[in-house]
Short mmCIF file of C-alpha atoms in Angstrom, two decimals:
data_model
loop_
_atom_site.label_atom_id
_atom_site.label_comp_id
_atom_site.label_asym_id
_atom_site.label_seq_id
_atom_site.Cartn_x
_atom_site.Cartn_y
_atom_site.Cartn_z
CA MET J 1 326.85 91.40 20.01
CA LYS J 2 324.93 94.48 20.17
CA LYS J 3 326.75 96.06 17.78
CA ARG J 4 325.64 93.77 14.93
CA ILE J 5 321.83 93.48 15.68
CA PHE J 6 322.04 97.24 15.80
CA SER J 7 324.01 97.29 11.80
CA HIS J 8 321.05 94.85 10.86
CA LEU J 9 318.37 96.76 12.07
CA SER J 10 319.32 99.80 10.24
CA LEU J 11 320.41 98.09 6.92
CA PHE J 12 316.47 96.70 7.38
CA LEU J 13 315.22 100.70 7.96
CA SER J 14 317.08 101.73 5.11
CA VAL J 15 315.95 99.05 2.34
CA LEU J 16 312.32 100.07 3.92
CA PHE J 17 312.75 103.61 3.39
CA VAL J 18 313.94 103.26 -0.12
CA ALA J 19 311.10 100.72 -0.58
CA VAL J 20 308.47 103.77 0.64
CA SER J 21 310.33 106.11 -1.25
CA VAL J 22 309.60 103.86 -4.54
CA LEU J 23 306.35 103.12 -3.86
CA THR J 24 305.82 106.64 -3.29
CA ALA J 25 306.77 107.98 -6.55
CA LEU J 26 304.85 105.63 -8.76
CA PRO J 27 302.16 107.72 -10.92
CA THR J 28 299.00 106.65 -9.15
CA ALA J 29 296.11 105.60 -11.63
CA THR J 30 293.73 107.81 -12.52
CA GLN J 31 289.80 107.30 -13.05
CA ALA J 32 289.04 106.78 -16.58
CA ALA J 33 286.51 109.68 -18.21
CA THR J 34 282.70 109.19 -18.39
CA PRO J 35 281.77 108.64 -22.65
CA PRO J 36 279.26 111.06 -23.66
CA VAL J 37 275.45 109.02 -23.06
CA THR J 38 274.44 107.85 -26.60
CA TRP J 39 271.61 105.25 -26.80
CA SER J 40 273.08 101.71 -26.16
CA ASN J 41 273.84 101.30 -29.66
CA GLY J 42 277.17 104.09 -28.81
CA SER J 43 275.54 106.67 -31.30
CA LEU J 44 272.54 109.59 -30.55
CA VAL J 45 270.93 108.49 -33.69
CA ARG J 46 269.22 105.30 -33.51
CA THR J 47 266.35 103.91 -35.99
CA LEU J 48 263.46 101.56 -35.34
CA SER J 49 261.29 99.19 -36.95
CA GLY J 50 258.35 97.63 -35.86
CA SER J 51 255.86 97.96 -33.51
CA GLY J 52 256.88 97.77 -29.55
CA THR J 53 260.56 98.13 -30.46
CA PHE J 54 262.45 99.77 -27.82
CA GLU J 55 265.81 101.46 -27.27
CA ILE J 56 267.85 102.99 -23.97
CA ALA J 57 270.23 105.12 -23.22
CA SER J 58 273.85 103.91 -22.52
CA GLN J 59 274.03 105.37 -19.27
CA ALA J 60 270.82 105.30 -16.00
CA LYS J 61 270.00 107.40 -13.48
CA THR J 62 269.31 106.79 -9.73
CA SER J 63 268.70 109.99 -8.47
CA GLY J 64 267.82 113.66 -9.12
CA LYS J 65 266.56 116.23 -11.75
CA TRP J 66 267.39 115.28 -15.16
CA TYR J 67 266.11 116.93 -18.85
CA TRP J 68 266.98 115.81 -22.37
CA GLU J 69 265.68 116.47 -26.04
CA THR J 70 264.68 113.86 -28.53
CA GLU J 71 263.74 114.89 -31.88
CA ILE J 72 261.96 112.68 -34.35
CA THR J 73 264.32 113.47 -37.71
CA SER J 74 262.36 110.98 -39.72
CA ASP J 75 259.32 108.73 -39.82
CA ASN J 76 258.02 107.06 -43.02
CA SER J 77 254.39 106.57 -41.44
CA SER J 78 250.93 107.25 -43.62
CA GLN J 79 250.03 108.39 -40.31
CA ALA J 80 249.97 112.34 -39.49
CA TYR J 81 250.61 111.86 -35.63
CA SER J 82 253.59 110.02 -34.90
CA PRO J 83 253.01 106.57 -33.27
CA SER J 84 256.45 107.59 -31.21
CA LEU J 85 257.02 106.89 -27.40
CA ILE J 86 259.16 108.90 -25.30
CA GLY J 87 260.01 108.35 -21.92
CA ILE J 88 261.93 106.04 -18.95
CA SER J 89 262.85 102.00 -18.94
CA SER J 90 264.53 99.67 -16.50
CA LEU J 91 267.27 98.22 -18.21
CA ASP J 92 265.13 95.13 -19.37
CA LYS J 93 262.73 97.68 -20.83
CA LYS J 94 259.91 95.39 -18.90
CA GLN J 95 258.97 98.47 -17.13
CA THR J 96 258.40 101.26 -18.97
CA ILE J 97 256.51 104.96 -18.73
CA ALA J 98 256.29 106.20 -22.25
CA TYR J 99 254.44 109.15 -23.87
CA TYR J 100 252.37 107.93 -26.92
CA GLY J 101 252.23 110.60 -29.78
CA HIS J 102 249.74 109.18 -31.76
CA THR J 103 246.83 108.78 -29.10
CA ALA J 104 248.58 111.63 -26.53
CA LEU J 105 248.30 108.28 -23.68
CA ILE J 106 250.58 107.59 -21.22
CA PHE J 107 251.59 103.79 -21.39
CA LYS J 108 252.99 102.04 -18.67
CA ASN J 109 254.88 98.65 -19.79
CA TYR J 110 253.21 99.97 -22.57
CA LYS J 111 250.66 96.98 -22.71
CA ASP J 112 248.56 98.73 -19.76
CA PRO J 113 245.69 100.90 -20.46
CA GLY J 114 246.66 104.27 -21.46
CA ILE J 115 246.37 107.33 -19.27
CA PRO J 116 245.15 110.33 -21.29
CA TYR J 117 248.10 113.23 -21.58
CA GLY J 118 249.07 115.86 -23.87
CA SER J 119 248.34 116.77 -26.91
CA ARG J 120 249.49 114.48 -29.69
CA PHE J 121 252.72 115.12 -31.66
CA THR J 122 253.04 114.85 -35.04
CA LYS J 123 256.82 113.55 -37.21
CA LYS J 124 259.78 116.17 -36.80
CA SER J 125 258.67 117.41 -32.95
CA ILE J 126 261.27 117.48 -30.28
CA ILE J 127 259.63 116.43 -27.77
CA SER J 128 261.56 117.05 -23.81
CA VAL J 129 261.66 115.20 -20.83
CA ALA J 130 262.39 116.76 -17.59
CA LEU J 131 262.51 114.08 -15.19
CA ASP J 132 262.87 114.13 -11.40
CA ILE J 133 263.53 110.75 -9.53
CA ASP J 134 263.28 111.83 -6.22
CA ASN J 135 259.90 112.86 -6.28
CA SER J 136 258.65 110.73 -9.24
CA ASN J 137 257.46 113.58 -11.50
CA MET J 138 257.74 114.03 -15.11
CA ILE J 139 257.18 116.98 -17.69
CA TRP J 140 257.15 116.41 -21.52
CA TYR J 141 256.98 118.88 -23.92
CA ILE J 142 256.32 119.18 -27.44
CA ASN J 143 258.83 122.26 -29.19
CA GLY J 144 259.18 123.80 -25.83
CA VAL J 145 255.49 123.74 -24.94
CA SER J 146 254.66 121.82 -21.49
CA GLN J 147 252.35 119.10 -21.71
CA GLY J 148 251.81 119.33 -17.56
CA THR J 149 253.33 117.54 -14.83
CA PHE J 150 252.79 113.62 -14.42
CA LYS J 151 253.49 111.84 -11.32
CA TYR J 152 253.99 107.97 -11.39
CA ASN J 153 254.67 105.58 -8.74
CA PRO J 154 257.98 104.74 -7.24
CA THR J 155 257.38 101.08 -7.62
CA ASP J 156 256.21 101.31 -11.68
CA ILE J 157 260.52 101.52 -12.26
CA THR J 158 262.57 99.93 -9.68
CA GLY J 159 266.21 100.16 -10.03
CA PRO J 160 268.45 102.36 -12.13
CA ILE J 161 266.15 104.70 -14.71
CA TYR J 162 267.01 104.91 -18.58
CA ALA J 163 265.66 107.48 -21.07
CA LEU J 164 263.78 105.22 -23.83
CA ILE J 165 262.21 105.85 -27.08
CA GLY J 166 260.04 103.23 -28.32
CA SER J 167 258.39 102.41 -32.33
CA GLY J 168 254.31 101.89 -31.87
CA GLU J 169 253.69 100.84 -35.53
CA THR J 170 254.44 97.73 -37.50
CA GLY J 171 257.12 98.29 -40.95
CA VAL J 172 257.71 101.32 -40.49
CA LEU J 173 261.28 103.08 -40.12
CA ARG J 174 261.49 105.62 -37.53
CA THR J 175 264.68 107.64 -36.48
CA PHE J 176 265.22 109.41 -33.54
CA THR J 177 268.20 112.10 -32.80
CA ALA J 178 268.80 112.48 -29.11
CA ASN J 179 270.18 115.61 -27.42
CA PHE J 180 271.70 114.81 -23.63
CA GLY J 181 273.47 118.12 -23.40
CA ALA J 182 277.10 117.25 -25.54
CA THR J 183 275.32 120.48 -27.54
CA PRO J 184 273.48 123.03 -26.85
CA PHE J 185 269.53 122.48 -26.33
CA LYS J 186 266.78 123.80 -28.97
CA TYR J 187 264.65 125.02 -25.66
CA LYS J 188 266.88 125.02 -22.64
CA ASN J 189 265.06 128.37 -21.83
CA ILE J 190 262.09 126.14 -20.36
CA ILE J 191 264.73 123.50 -18.47
CA PRO J 192 263.08 124.06 -14.91
CA ALA J 193 265.28 125.32 -11.83
CA GLY J 194 267.69 122.43 -10.40
CA TYR J 195 267.72 119.97 -13.45
CA ALA J 196 270.66 119.52 -15.10
CA PRO J 197 271.47 117.38 -18.74
CA TYR J 198 271.30 114.24 -18.19
CA ASP J 199 274.67 113.94 -19.89
CA GLU J 200 276.11 115.02 -16.57
CA ASN J 201 279.44 116.00 -18.14
CA ALA J 202 278.13 117.86 -20.41
CA VAL J 203 278.69 121.83 -20.00
CA LEU J 204 275.28 124.12 -20.36
CA ILE J 205 276.87 127.25 -21.99
CA GLY J 206 274.57 129.70 -21.43
CA GLU J 207 273.23 132.47 -24.26
CA SER J 208 274.44 136.11 -24.43
CA THR J 209 272.62 139.12 -25.44
CA LEU J 210 273.97 141.30 -27.96
CA LYS J 211 274.15 144.58 -28.88
CA ALA J 212 275.77 146.06 -32.09
CA THR J 213 276.53 150.05 -32.83
CA ALA J 214 276.93 151.03 -36.35
CA GLY J 215 280.30 153.29 -37.56
CA ASP J 216 282.12 154.32 -40.45
CA ALA J 217 283.13 151.09 -41.89
CA LYS J 218 283.03 148.84 -38.68
CA VAL J 219 279.75 147.83 -36.10
CA ASP J 220 281.00 148.06 -32.75
CA LEU J 221 279.56 144.30 -31.03
CA THR J 222 278.90 143.85 -27.41
CA TRP J 223 277.34 141.19 -25.59
CA SER J 224 276.89 139.69 -22.02
CA THR J 225 278.75 137.08 -20.41
CA ALA J 226 277.66 133.82 -20.95
CA ASP J 227 277.36 131.18 -18.14
CA ASN J 228 280.61 128.66 -18.76
CA ALA J 229 281.87 129.93 -21.75
CA THR J 230 285.86 130.47 -21.97
CA SER J 231 285.34 132.13 -25.27
CA TYR J 232 283.19 133.27 -28.28
CA ASN J 233 282.37 133.07 -31.62
CA VAL J 234 281.36 136.13 -33.49
CA LYS J 235 279.29 135.05 -36.40
CA ARG J 236 277.65 137.39 -39.29
CA ALA J 237 274.66 137.34 -42.10
CA THR J 238 273.51 139.80 -44.66
CA THR J 239 269.59 137.96 -44.51
CA THR J 240 268.18 138.23 -41.16
CA GLY J 241 268.39 134.37 -39.80
CA GLY J 242 271.36 133.25 -41.50
CA PRO J 243 272.68 132.00 -42.89
CA TYR J 244 275.86 133.37 -40.76
CA THR J 245 279.82 132.75 -41.31
CA ASN J 246 282.36 133.52 -38.53
CA VAL J 247 283.78 136.77 -38.60
CA ALA J 248 285.69 136.31 -35.33
CA THR J 249 286.31 133.38 -33.68
CA ASN J 250 288.18 132.55 -29.90
CA VAL J 251 287.54 135.45 -28.56
CA THR J 252 288.89 135.82 -25.10
CA GLY J 253 289.45 138.23 -22.30
CA ASN J 254 286.62 140.41 -23.14
CA THR J 255 283.22 140.26 -24.06
CA TYR J 256 283.06 143.03 -27.34
CA TYR J 257 284.46 143.27 -30.85
CA THR J 258 284.96 145.65 -33.61
CA ASP J 259 284.19 144.28 -37.11
CA THR J 260 286.46 146.63 -39.45
CA THR J 261 285.55 144.00 -42.26
CA ALA J 262 281.85 145.80 -42.51
CA VAL J 263 281.27 147.75 -45.88
CA ASN J 264 279.55 151.32 -45.52
CA GLY J 265 275.53 151.03 -46.89
CA THR J 266 275.31 147.08 -46.22
CA PRO J 267 272.80 145.73 -43.96
CA TYR J 268 274.37 142.99 -41.78
CA PHE J 269 273.07 140.66 -39.02
CA TYR J 270 275.25 139.54 -35.82
CA VAL J 271 274.86 136.70 -33.85
CA VAL J 272 277.46 135.80 -30.85
CA THR J 273 277.95 132.35 -29.18
CA GLY J 274 279.96 130.74 -26.16
CA VAL J 275 282.60 128.30 -26.55
CA ASN J 276 283.62 125.69 -23.88
CA GLY J 277 286.45 122.99 -25.36
CA THR J 278 284.65 121.95 -28.23
CA THR J 279 280.58 122.63 -27.19
CA GLU J 280 279.08 125.92 -28.84
CA GLY J 281 276.25 127.26 -26.90
CA ALA J 282 273.31 128.53 -28.26
CA VAL J 283 273.35 131.69 -30.39
CA SER J 284 272.46 135.28 -28.72
CA ASN J 285 269.62 137.64 -30.05
CA GLU J 286 270.19 138.50 -33.38
CA VAL J 287 271.41 142.23 -34.08
CA THR J 288 271.39 144.48 -37.54
CA ALA J 289 273.80 147.54 -38.05
CA THR J 290 274.63 149.10 -41.18
CA PRO J 291 277.29 151.58 -41.63
CA ILE J 292 277.89 154.25 -43.10
CA ALA J 293 280.41 156.81 -44.00
CA ALA J 294 280.98 159.64 -41.12
CA VAL J 295 279.42 163.01 -41.50
CA LYS J 296 282.40 165.30 -42.03
CA PRO J 297 281.98 168.71 -39.82
CA ASN J 298 280.21 171.32 -42.35
CA GLU J 299 279.20 169.22 -45.09
CA GLN J 300 275.76 168.60 -43.59
CA ALA J 301 275.21 172.50 -42.74
CA THR J 302 272.28 174.28 -43.65
CA LEU J 303 271.22 177.60 -44.76
CA ASP J 304 267.93 178.38 -43.60
CA VAL J 305 265.09 180.90 -44.11
CA THR J 306 262.63 182.04 -41.58
CA ILE J 307 260.07 184.70 -42.34
CA ASP J 308 258.70 186.80 -39.18
CA LYS J 309 255.24 186.73 -40.09
CA GLU J 310 252.66 183.95 -41.18
CA LYS J 311 250.54 186.29 -43.06
CA VAL J 312 250.49 190.27 -44.00
CA LYS J 313 248.34 192.43 -46.29
CA VAL J 314 249.51 194.09 -49.24
CA GLY J 315 251.66 197.06 -48.25
CA GLU J 316 253.07 195.79 -45.06
CA GLY J 317 256.51 194.57 -44.63
CA PHE J 318 258.30 191.69 -43.34
CA ILE J 319 261.61 190.29 -42.45
CA ALA J 320 263.25 186.98 -43.32
CA ASP J 321 266.03 185.97 -41.50
CA LEU J 322 268.88 184.00 -42.94
CA SER J 323 270.73 181.88 -40.71
CA LEU J 324 273.09 178.98 -40.76
CA LYS J 325 272.87 175.68 -38.72
CA LYS J 326 274.64 172.61 -38.38
CA ALA J 327 277.92 174.32 -39.25
CA THR J 328 281.41 174.35 -37.46
CA ASN J 329 283.75 177.27 -37.36
CA ILE J 330 282.29 179.24 -40.50
CA TYR J 331 283.92 182.69 -41.32
CA ALA J 332 282.45 183.32 -44.92
CA GLU J 333 279.31 182.88 -46.53
CA ASP J 334 278.40 183.21 -50.49
CA PHE J 335 275.07 182.40 -51.18
CA VAL J 336 271.66 183.39 -53.24
CA VAL J 337 267.87 183.76 -52.25
CA ASN J 338 265.50 183.80 -54.65
CA TYR J 339 261.71 185.57 -53.91
CA ASP J 340 258.71 186.52 -55.92
CA ALA J 341 258.91 189.48 -57.65
CA THR J 342 255.24 189.51 -58.55
CA LEU J 343 254.24 189.33 -55.13
CA MET J 344 256.80 191.19 -52.73
CA GLU J 345 259.16 194.41 -53.09
CA TYR J 346 262.64 193.99 -51.73
CA LEU J 347 263.92 196.61 -49.62
CA GLY J 348 267.42 195.74 -48.38
CA TYR J 349 268.72 194.32 -46.05
CA THR J 350 269.83 194.67 -42.54
CA GLU J 351 273.28 193.83 -40.90
CA VAL J 352 273.48 191.36 -37.91
CA PRO J 353 276.33 192.50 -35.91
CA GLY J 354 279.75 190.63 -36.26
CA TYR J 355 278.45 189.82 -39.63
CA LYS J 356 279.09 192.56 -43.00
CA VAL J 357 277.77 192.28 -46.12
CA TYR J 358 280.67 192.93 -48.46
CA ASN J 359 278.69 192.06 -52.08
CA GLU J 360 274.96 192.44 -52.81
CA THR J 361 274.14 191.50 -56.30
CA ASN J 362 270.76 192.56 -57.36
CA ASP J 363 270.96 192.73 -61.54
CA LYS J 364 268.04 189.88 -61.57
CA LYS J 365 264.53 191.06 -60.17
CA GLY J 366 263.86 188.48 -57.94
CA THR J 367 267.46 186.71 -57.43
CA LEU J 368 269.70 188.08 -54.74
CA ARG J 369 273.29 187.67 -54.49
CA PHE J 370 275.06 187.91 -50.79
CA ILE J 371 278.82 187.15 -49.98
CA VAL J 372 279.30 188.06 -46.11
CA ALA J 373 282.07 187.59 -43.92
CA SER J 374 282.54 187.22 -39.86
CA GLN J 375 284.40 190.58 -38.21
CA GLY J 376 287.11 188.55 -36.17
CA LYS J 377 287.27 184.64 -34.77
CA ASN J 378 284.70 185.43 -31.95
CA TYR J 379 282.09 185.65 -34.48
CA GLY J 380 282.87 182.57 -36.08
CA ILE J 381 278.94 180.41 -36.65
CA SER J 382 279.03 177.12 -34.91
CA ALA J 383 275.84 177.15 -33.46
CA ASP J 384 272.07 178.07 -35.07
CA THR J 385 273.12 181.65 -36.13
CA VAL J 386 271.05 184.58 -37.54
CA PHE J 387 273.20 186.37 -39.73
CA LEU J 388 271.59 188.86 -42.28
CA LYS J 389 268.28 190.01 -42.51
CA LEU J 390 266.19 190.83 -45.19
CA LYS J 391 263.60 193.28 -45.70
CA PHE J 392 260.70 192.84 -48.18
CA LYS J 393 257.37 194.47 -48.88
CA ALA J 394 253.89 192.79 -50.31
CA ILE J 395 252.46 194.15 -53.28
CA ALA J 396 249.93 191.27 -54.57
CA VAL J 397 247.87 189.01 -53.24
CA GLY J 398 249.25 185.41 -53.04
CA THR J 399 251.36 183.39 -51.48
CA GLY J 400 255.14 183.97 -51.71
CA LYS J 401 258.39 182.16 -51.03
CA VAL J 402 261.71 183.13 -50.27
CA ASP J 403 264.21 180.37 -51.35
CA SER J 404 267.59 179.95 -50.49
CA LEU J 405 268.57 178.67 -53.70
CA SER J 406 272.55 177.61 -53.12
CA GLY J 407 275.33 178.99 -51.38
CA ARG J 408 278.85 177.77 -50.00
CA ILE J 409 280.92 178.67 -46.92
CA ALA J 410 284.10 178.53 -45.39
CA ASP J 411 286.22 178.35 -42.32
CA THR J 412 289.80 178.77 -42.10
CA THR J 413 290.65 175.30 -43.69
CA ASN J 414 288.40 174.48 -46.23
CA GLU J 415 285.19 175.77 -48.03
CA TYR J 416 282.09 173.53 -48.36
CA ASP J 417 279.00 173.72 -51.08
CA ILE J 418 275.60 173.93 -49.08
CA ALA J 419 273.90 170.54 -50.58
CA PRO J 420 270.48 171.34 -52.51
CA ALA J 421 268.35 169.67 -50.02
CA ASN J 422 269.81 171.96 -47.17
CA ALA J 423 268.92 175.20 -49.04
CA LEU J 424 265.61 175.94 -47.30
CA GLU J 425 262.93 178.11 -47.99
CA ASP J 426 259.93 179.87 -46.04
CA THR J 427 256.53 180.68 -46.98
CA ILE J 428 254.33 184.05 -45.93
CA LEU J 429 250.68 184.40 -47.04
CA ILE J 430 249.95 187.65 -48.55
CA GLU J 431 246.22 188.75 -48.15
CA LYS J 432 244.50 192.21 -49.84
CA PRO J 433 243.38 194.94 -47.86
CA ALA J 434 239.64 195.04 -45.96
CA PHE J 435 238.63 197.40 -49.04
CA LEU J 436 237.58 196.83 -52.70
CA ASP J 437 239.35 198.73 -55.51
CA VAL J 438 239.95 202.57 -55.63
CA ASN J 439 236.36 203.38 -56.83
CA ARG J 440 234.18 200.80 -54.91
CA SER J 441 233.26 199.41 -58.56
CA GLY J 442 234.12 195.82 -57.47
CA SER J 443 236.59 195.58 -60.48
CA TYR J 444 240.16 197.01 -60.90
CA THR J 445 240.16 198.96 -64.12
CA LEU J 446 242.42 201.93 -65.57
CA LEU J 447 240.02 204.19 -63.32
CA ASP J 448 241.18 203.08 -60.82
CA LEU J 449 244.72 203.54 -61.14
CA SER J 450 243.98 207.22 -62.78
CA ILE J 451 241.93 208.52 -59.64
CA ASP J 452 245.26 207.53 -57.62
CA ALA J 453 247.87 208.81 -59.92
CA PHE J 454 245.55 212.27 -58.93
CA TYR J 455 246.12 211.80 -55.13
CA PHE J 456 249.48 210.98 -55.79
CA GLY J 457 251.91 212.38 -52.95
CA GLN J 458 248.97 212.84 -50.78
CA ASN J 459 248.12 211.91 -47.01
CA ALA J 460 245.52 209.32 -46.90
CA ALA J 461 243.42 211.93 -44.59
CA ASP J 462 243.65 214.25 -47.41
CA THR J 463 241.88 212.09 -49.65
CA ASP J 464 238.24 211.92 -50.75
CA LYS J 465 237.36 209.07 -48.48
CA THR J 466 233.72 209.32 -48.88
CA LEU J 467 234.38 208.04 -52.53
CA HIS J 468 237.41 206.54 -52.55
CA ASP J 469 239.89 204.18 -51.13
CA ALA J 470 242.93 205.74 -52.50
CA ASP J 471 245.48 204.10 -49.78
CA GLN J 472 245.59 200.72 -50.88
CA THR J 473 248.57 199.87 -49.29
CA GLU J 474 247.09 201.23 -46.21
CA ASP J 475 250.47 203.12 -45.01
CA ASP J 476 248.75 206.70 -44.83
CA GLN J 477 250.28 207.73 -47.94
CA VAL J 478 249.42 207.80 -51.80
CA GLY J 479 252.67 206.64 -53.62
CA ASP J 480 254.10 204.22 -55.78
CA ASP J 481 253.79 201.18 -53.85
CA ASP J 482 249.90 201.91 -54.64
CA LEU J 483 250.21 202.27 -57.96
CA VAL J 484 252.21 198.89 -58.34
CA TYR J 485 249.28 197.32 -56.48
CA ILE J 486 246.53 198.44 -58.78
CA VAL J 487 248.35 197.80 -61.55
CA GLY J 488 248.82 194.22 -60.61
CA GLN J 489 245.50 194.06 -59.76
CA ILE J 490 244.27 195.14 -63.36
CA LEU J 491 246.70 192.43 -65.18
CA THR J 492 244.91 189.76 -63.09
CA ASN J 493 241.35 191.03 -63.72
CA ALA J 494 240.21 188.90 -66.31
CA ASP J 495 237.06 190.99 -66.94
CA TYR J 496 239.05 194.11 -67.95
CA THR J 497 240.16 194.08 -71.36
CA PRO J 498 242.06 196.91 -72.70
CA ASN J 499 241.90 198.72 -75.80
CA LYS J 500 243.79 197.00 -78.80
#
C-alpha cells in the first residue's frame, strides 16, 4: 500500500516539474516602447484657428525639469507681433499658464488678468520653455534669449502637466512646429543644467569641436567626441554656411577623417555631426581649409644678395654677399648678377672656403655670370649659406643696386631654376665726398679733369691742397678712379656745355 502511494506521489511531482519547466520556457511579455511625444493630433506640426484655441502635447509630466522648443512656422495675421500663446496646461485645458506674444503677458487660465513678462515675440520666432515642476518655475526664451524666471503656484495647475500652444486671434491660421527632443534643439546651449528633453526617450547628442589641416589634395579633419554619438557624418561645402553635402557617413571608432577628394586651390568649409541611431546631432563649428600642392625640395630656393654697408661715399669699396636659402643638398650654382655700372665698378670676387668659381663671365658691362661648385659632400648647401663675395667700388653719387637676375642650382639628382620672385637684390646709397669739385668753383668742368690729369699718379699729400681737392675718391692718391668720377660729374652737369 505504501509503495502505491509513493508511486502516485512520484508521478505528481514529475508532472509538476514538467509544467513548471514549460511555464519557465514561455517567453515573457515585453513592455512596449514609449512613442515619441507629439501634439495630441499625433504630429509635431499643429495649425490652430480662432481666439482661445488650444492644443496640448500627447504626453504629460508630473515632476522633474523639462525643456522643449516651439516655432511659429506660419502666421497670416496682420499683426506685427504674434498673438500666440505658449506654455503649460492641465489635461482638460481649464488650468493653463501661457506666455502671450502679442502683449508680453502671462495669462493664467487665459481669461485672467495678464502678468507682465518678457518681450513681445514676432512671427517665425522660436519659443523655448524650461519647466521645473518640482519648484514651480518656468523660463521662456525668445530665439535663445531668456525672458526671466517666472514662478507659479503649485495650485495653478493640479495633476499632470502638458506642453501647450494656443491662438489668441479670431479668423487667423497659425501653425506651430514643436521639437520635444527627437531632433537636435536649435538652442541646446541655453538648456539649464539638469533639464532633460520633454521627450524623455530622446537622446541628446552633443556637439563636436572641429579642426582642419590642409594638405596636398587632401584635408585632415579631427574633432572632439560628441556626447551620446555612436558615429559621425562629415559634411563639406564650397561656400561658408553651406549648403553642405556628406563626404563621409557612419564614421565610427575614431574622431578623425581625411578628405582625399579635395582639389588643390579650392577653399572648402566643413562641419561634423554626431549620430545615434536615426537621430543626427547639431552641426559643429565650421572650419575652412584650402589644399595646396606640396612644395618640393629646392623649388622654393632663394638666391639672395646682401651688401655689407647701407651707404658709402664715392671712392669707397663694399662687398655684396651671394647666398643660397631654402635649399637642400645643393652642390652647384649657375647664376647671373646685374649691377649699376654707372654708379659702381666691379673689382672682382673673393671665394668662400668650400666653394670654387669655375667660370666668371664679365663681357657685358654691368652683368656678371658665375658657375660655382662645392668642393666635397661636406659643403652641400642645406641652410642659409654665403658661397661667394663680390667686390665693388663706388664711382658716382646715387642709389646703386646689385641684383641676382636668374639662376639654376643642382643637387645630385635634379636641376632647379630659381623662380624670378626668389632672385633677390640689395641696394646701397652712394654719397658725394665732403668737398666740392677739384678747383672749388662749385661746378665740374673740363678744367677739373685737367688739374687731376696733371696730378695723376701722385699721392694726395703731394698735391696743392690749398688750391685743389685732387683726391676726389679719398684713397690718398690721384688715379683713374678720380678721373672716372670727374668725367661722370661733367656728364651730369647741366651747366657745362662742351664745344661743338
